[in-house]
């Protein structure tokens, strides 16, 4: 099982693993069923080295604030960031709404609050989970199919650990920004429940790089 100190360490290692071992799949190089730990989720900035990612923490933080708002309309992101990235415009429906605002997803049916309450009542709970992708809603995914299946929290050794399970994850854009959102979510839940932050486990059924990023 791979384990990395930081998200940046994970990104750079996985980039070269995909380049070396990835298979051609749907205009990408892909690895399948990839799981790894990030030991220090709070160290969630992506630093450049040989791979010039030029990741923007300003954008990632704006996306986090958008998620916290629970407003899935891309106009809110534009208000927070100053503009709406083209990818979100492509994913939005005619009203400007998206399915992949994970904050909107974790607030649905009050999932996040129920997770926090559940952990507060039972430190050995196996039910502190948030579902995002839902096959029963697939008819609503014409423009935007959420990449994340679920997020689950477990308390071990008095620390709050988190597991994120994804059906598909683009390493270049998706992972870099997603891990920032999910690690912030982990820190938020840890704060609300009074536990220290543990490890972040990330699993992607399909982890890939688009060919123009190789």
mmCIF file of C-alpha atoms in Angstrom, residues 25-126:
data_model
loop_
_atom_site.group_PDB
_atom_site.id
_atom_site.type_symbol
_atom_site.label_atom_id
_atom_site.label_comp_id
_atom_site.label_asym_id
_atom_site.label_seq_id
_atom_site.Cartn_x
_atom_site.Cartn_y
_atom_site.Cartn_z
ATOM 1 C CA UNK A 25 -7.914 4.382 -22.324
ATOM 2 C CA UNK A 26 -10.411 6.961 -23.663
ATOM 3 C CA UNK A 27 -7.796 9.512 -24.757
ATOM 4 C CA UNK A 28 -5.868 9.147 -21.505
ATOM 5 C CA UNK A 29 -3.143 7.121 -19.872
ATOM 6 C CA UNK A 30 -4.836 5.344 -16.979
ATOM 7 C CA UNK A 31 -4.135 3.181 -13.970
ATOM 8 C CA UNK A 32 -6.905 1.122 -12.399
ATOM 9 C CA UNK A 33 -7.830 0.551 -8.753
ATOM 10 C CA UNK A 34 -5.228 2.853 -7.265
ATOM 11 C CA UNK A 35 -5.292 3.462 -3.524
ATOM 12 C CA UNK A 36 -2.884 5.355 -1.295
ATOM 13 C CA UNK A 37 -2.621 7.174 2.028
ATOM 14 C CA UNK A 38 -1.742 10.826 2.623
ATOM 15 C CA UNK A 39 -0.229 10.976 6.094
ATOM 16 C CA UNK A 40 -0.511 14.747 6.613
ATOM 17 C CA UNK A 41 -3.759 15.915 4.979
ATOM 18 C CA UNK A 42 -3.250 19.504 6.157
ATOM 19 C CA UNK A 43 -0.227 19.747 3.829
ATOM 20 C CA UNK A 44 -2.523 19.995 0.824
ATOM 21 C CA UNK A 45 -0.804 22.443 -1.508
ATOM 22 C CA UNK A 46 0.661 21.090 -4.746
ATOM 23 C CA UNK A 47 4.241 22.253 -5.234
ATOM 24 C CA UNK A 48 5.975 22.295 -8.599
ATOM 25 C CA UNK A 49 9.117 20.271 -9.247
ATOM 26 C CA UNK A 50 9.937 18.556 -12.530
ATOM 27 C CA UNK A 51 6.239 18.627 -13.400
ATOM 28 C CA UNK A 52 5.119 22.243 -13.834
ATOM 29 C CA UNK A 53 1.556 21.987 -12.609
ATOM 30 C CA UNK A 54 1.221 25.685 -11.615
ATOM 31 C CA UNK A 55 -1.532 24.755 -9.193
ATOM 32 C CA UNK A 56 -3.472 27.728 -7.800
ATOM 33 C CA UNK A 57 -4.274 27.721 -4.109
ATOM 34 C CA UNK A 58 -6.364 30.870 -4.686
ATOM 35 C CA UNK A 59 -8.666 28.948 -6.999
ATOM 36 C CA UNK A 60 -8.747 25.877 -4.728
ATOM 37 C CA UNK A 61 -9.719 28.044 -1.762
ATOM 38 C CA UNK A 62 -12.451 29.767 -3.794
ATOM 39 C CA UNK A 63 -13.822 26.341 -4.718
ATOM 40 C CA UNK A 64 -13.767 25.347 -1.046
ATOM 41 C CA UNK A 65 -15.727 28.477 -0.089
ATOM 42 C CA UNK A 66 -18.184 27.709 -2.893
ATOM 43 C CA UNK A 67 -18.681 24.209 -1.521
ATOM 44 C CA UNK A 68 -19.205 25.575 1.986
ATOM 45 C CA UNK A 69 -21.917 27.895 0.667
ATOM 46 C CA UNK A 70 -23.989 24.921 -0.505
ATOM 47 C CA UNK A 71 -24.921 26.895 -3.623
ATOM 48 C CA UNK A 72 -24.377 24.677 -6.672
ATOM 49 C CA UNK A 73 -24.786 27.505 -9.186
ATOM 50 C CA UNK A 74 -21.583 28.471 -10.961
ATOM 51 C CA UNK A 75 -22.459 32.151 -10.550
ATOM 52 C CA UNK A 76 -21.526 31.802 -6.876
ATOM 53 C CA UNK A 77 -18.079 30.494 -7.840
ATOM 54 C CA UNK A 78 -17.690 33.463 -10.174
ATOM 55 C CA UNK A 79 -18.566 35.784 -7.310
ATOM 56 C CA UNK A 80 -15.950 34.171 -5.065
ATOM 57 C CA UNK A 81 -13.165 33.722 -7.621
ATOM 58 C CA UNK A 82 -13.806 36.608 -9.981
ATOM 59 C CA UNK A 83 -14.534 34.358 -12.948
ATOM 60 C CA UNK A 84 -15.954 30.941 -13.772
ATOM 61 C CA UNK A 85 -13.447 28.443 -15.211
ATOM 62 C CA UNK A 86 -14.472 27.059 -18.607
ATOM 63 C CA UNK A 87 -14.794 23.480 -17.342
ATOM 64 C CA UNK A 88 -17.583 24.486 -14.949
ATOM 65 C CA UNK A 89 -19.382 26.334 -17.729
ATOM 66 C CA UNK A 90 -19.342 23.148 -19.804
ATOM 67 C CA UNK A 91 -20.680 21.088 -16.916
ATOM 68 C CA UNK A 92 -23.491 23.429 -15.898
ATOM 69 C CA UNK A 93 -27.088 22.975 -16.977
ATOM 70 C CA UNK A 94 -29.110 25.754 -18.615
ATOM 71 C CA UNK A 95 -29.710 27.307 -15.198
ATOM 72 C CA UNK A 96 -26.031 27.284 -14.258
ATOM 73 C CA UNK A 97 -26.312 24.419 -11.769
ATOM 74 C CA UNK A 98 -23.851 21.529 -11.443
ATOM 75 C CA UNK A 99 -23.923 18.141 -9.710
ATOM 76 C CA UNK A 100 -20.219 18.146 -8.829
ATOM 77 C CA UNK A 101 -20.361 20.880 -6.227
ATOM 78 C CA UNK A 102 -19.516 18.471 -3.427
ATOM 79 C CA UNK A 103 -20.670 20.906 -0.766
ATOM 80 C CA UNK A 104 -24.157 20.883 -2.230
ATOM 81 C CA UNK A 105 -23.941 17.112 -2.214
ATOM 82 C CA UNK A 106 -22.859 16.746 1.424
ATOM 83 C CA UNK A 107 -25.572 19.171 2.555
ATOM 84 C CA UNK A 108 -28.288 17.151 0.773
ATOM 85 C CA UNK A 109 -30.459 15.414 3.342
ATOM 86 C CA UNK A 110 -28.189 17.062 5.935
ATOM 87 C CA UNK A 111 -25.536 14.382 5.350
ATOM 88 C CA UNK A 112 -22.617 16.321 6.819
ATOM 89 C CA UNK A 113 -24.404 17.239 10.034
ATOM 90 C CA UNK A 114 -25.571 13.649 10.458
ATOM 91 C CA UNK A 115 -21.974 12.426 10.071
ATOM 92 C CA UNK A 116 -20.785 14.839 12.758
ATOM 93 C CA UNK A 117 -23.614 13.868 15.103
ATOM 94 C CA UNK A 118 -23.044 10.182 14.428
ATOM 95 C CA UNK A 119 -19.363 10.386 15.325
ATOM 96 C CA UNK A 120 -20.188 12.385 18.422
ATOM 97 C CA UNK A 121 -22.531 9.654 19.618
ATOM 98 C CA UNK A 122 -20.469 6.621 18.609
ATOM 99 C CA UNK A 123 -16.706 6.781 18.241
ATOM 100 C CA UNK A 124 -16.724 3.305 16.678
ATOM 101 C CA UNK A 125 -19.333 4.128 14.040
ATOM 102 C CA UNK A 126 -19.172 2.521 10.606
#
